[in-house]
Coordinates of C-alpha atoms in Angstrom, one line a residue:
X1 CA 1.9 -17.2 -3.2
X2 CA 3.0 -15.1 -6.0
X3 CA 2.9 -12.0 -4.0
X4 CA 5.3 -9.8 -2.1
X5 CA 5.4 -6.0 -1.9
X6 CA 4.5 -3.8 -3.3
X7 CA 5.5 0.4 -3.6
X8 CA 2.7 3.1 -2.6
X9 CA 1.2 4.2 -5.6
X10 CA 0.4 7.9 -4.0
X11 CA 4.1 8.6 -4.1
X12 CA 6.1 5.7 -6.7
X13 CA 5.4 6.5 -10.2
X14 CA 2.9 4.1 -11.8
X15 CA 3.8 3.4 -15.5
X16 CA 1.2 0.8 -16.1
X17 CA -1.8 3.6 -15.4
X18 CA -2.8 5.3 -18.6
X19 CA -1.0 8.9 -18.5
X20 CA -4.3 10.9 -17.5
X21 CA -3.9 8.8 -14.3
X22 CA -0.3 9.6 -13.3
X23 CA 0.9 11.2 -10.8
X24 CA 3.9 13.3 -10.6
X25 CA 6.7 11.5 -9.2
X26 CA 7.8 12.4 -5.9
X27 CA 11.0 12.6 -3.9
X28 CA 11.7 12.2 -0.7
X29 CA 11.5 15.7 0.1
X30 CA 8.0 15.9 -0.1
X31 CA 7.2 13.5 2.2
X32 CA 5.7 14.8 5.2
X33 CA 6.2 12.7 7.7
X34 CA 8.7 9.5 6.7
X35 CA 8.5 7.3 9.9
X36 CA 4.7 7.7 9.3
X37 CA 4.4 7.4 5.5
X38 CA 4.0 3.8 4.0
X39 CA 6.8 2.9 1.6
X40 CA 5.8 -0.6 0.4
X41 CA 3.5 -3.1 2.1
X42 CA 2.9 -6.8 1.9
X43 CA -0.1 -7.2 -0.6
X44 CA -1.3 -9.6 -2.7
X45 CA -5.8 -9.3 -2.1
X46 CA -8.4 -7.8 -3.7
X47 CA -10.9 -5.2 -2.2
X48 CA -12.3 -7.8 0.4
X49 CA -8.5 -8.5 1.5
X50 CA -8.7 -12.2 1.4
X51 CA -9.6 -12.6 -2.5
X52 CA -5.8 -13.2 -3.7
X53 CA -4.2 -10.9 -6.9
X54 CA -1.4 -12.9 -7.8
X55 CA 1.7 -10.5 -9.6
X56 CA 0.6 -7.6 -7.7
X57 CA 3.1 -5.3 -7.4
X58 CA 1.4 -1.8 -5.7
X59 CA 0.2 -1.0 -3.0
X60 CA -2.9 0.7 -3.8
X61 CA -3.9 3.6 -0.8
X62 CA -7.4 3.0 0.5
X63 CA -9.4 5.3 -1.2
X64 CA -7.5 4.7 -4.5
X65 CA -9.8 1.9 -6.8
X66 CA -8.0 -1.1 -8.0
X67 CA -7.7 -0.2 -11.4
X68 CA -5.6 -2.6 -13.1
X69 CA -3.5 -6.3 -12.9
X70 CA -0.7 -4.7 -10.7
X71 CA -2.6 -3.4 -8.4
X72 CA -3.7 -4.9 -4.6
X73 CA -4.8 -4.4 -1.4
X74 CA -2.5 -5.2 1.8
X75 CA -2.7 -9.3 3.0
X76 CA -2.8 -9.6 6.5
X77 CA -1.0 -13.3 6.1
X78 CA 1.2 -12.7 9.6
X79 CA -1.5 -13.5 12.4
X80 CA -3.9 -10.7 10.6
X81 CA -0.9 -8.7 10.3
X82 CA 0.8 -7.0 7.4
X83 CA 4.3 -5.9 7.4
X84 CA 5.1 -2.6 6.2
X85 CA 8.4 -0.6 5.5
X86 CA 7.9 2.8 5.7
X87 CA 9.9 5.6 4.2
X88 CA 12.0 6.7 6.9
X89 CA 13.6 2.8 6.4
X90 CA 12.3 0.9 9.3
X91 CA 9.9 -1.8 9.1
X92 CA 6.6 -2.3 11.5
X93 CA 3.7 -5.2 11.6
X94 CA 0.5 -3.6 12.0
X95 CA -2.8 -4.7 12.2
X96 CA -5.1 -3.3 9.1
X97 CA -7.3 -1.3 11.1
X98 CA -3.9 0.2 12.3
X99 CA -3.0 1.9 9.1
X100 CA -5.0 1.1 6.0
X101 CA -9.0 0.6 7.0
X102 CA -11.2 3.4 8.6
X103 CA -8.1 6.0 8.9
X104 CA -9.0 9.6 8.7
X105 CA -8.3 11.1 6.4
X106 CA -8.4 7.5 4.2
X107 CA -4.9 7.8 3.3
X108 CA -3.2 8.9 5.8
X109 CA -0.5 6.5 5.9
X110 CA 0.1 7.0 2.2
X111 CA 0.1 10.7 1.4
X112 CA 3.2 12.1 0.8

């Protein structure tokens, strides 16, 4: 696979959007809740997360459409498990149910 991580696009700046579509960048100060809040996440699948997006390289939240080339959904590749770092530094496998699909609100795990 050609596919990794890739950043949260709700809180890493995303220069490949067109500029009516950026968002501020943010620092870490904003962030809520850091042991809570996804950093980066294993990705690499389109909206039905098994279609692969090679050269993905953002993690796009779950209520965010997949807008262009760099963008993906997490891949459950590790036992239907992704790994995620979150921004408090650690690292955690969860299931997608756990923090990307029918969350409320929808982006809960990425919202700064």
């Amino acid at each position: 696979k050609q596919n990794s991580y890739g950043l949260n696009e709700l809180i890493f700046a995303d220069l490949t959007d067109p500029d009516t579509m950026q968002a501020p960048v943010s620092t870490l100060a904003v962030v809520r809740a850091p042991a809570t809040t996804v950093m980066m996440a294993e990705l690499g699948t389109q909206d039905d997360f098994m279609t692969d997006r090679p050269n993905a390289y953002k993690s796009t939240a779950p209520s965010v459409a997949i807008n262009d080339a760099k963008d993906a959904r997490p891949a459950p590749r590790h036992f239907q498990r992704v790994n995620v770092g979150l921004m408090d530094g650690h690292q955690k496998s969860f299931r997608l149910e756990q923090f990307y699909t029918g969350q409320i609100p929808s982006d809960k795990w990425y919202q700064p």
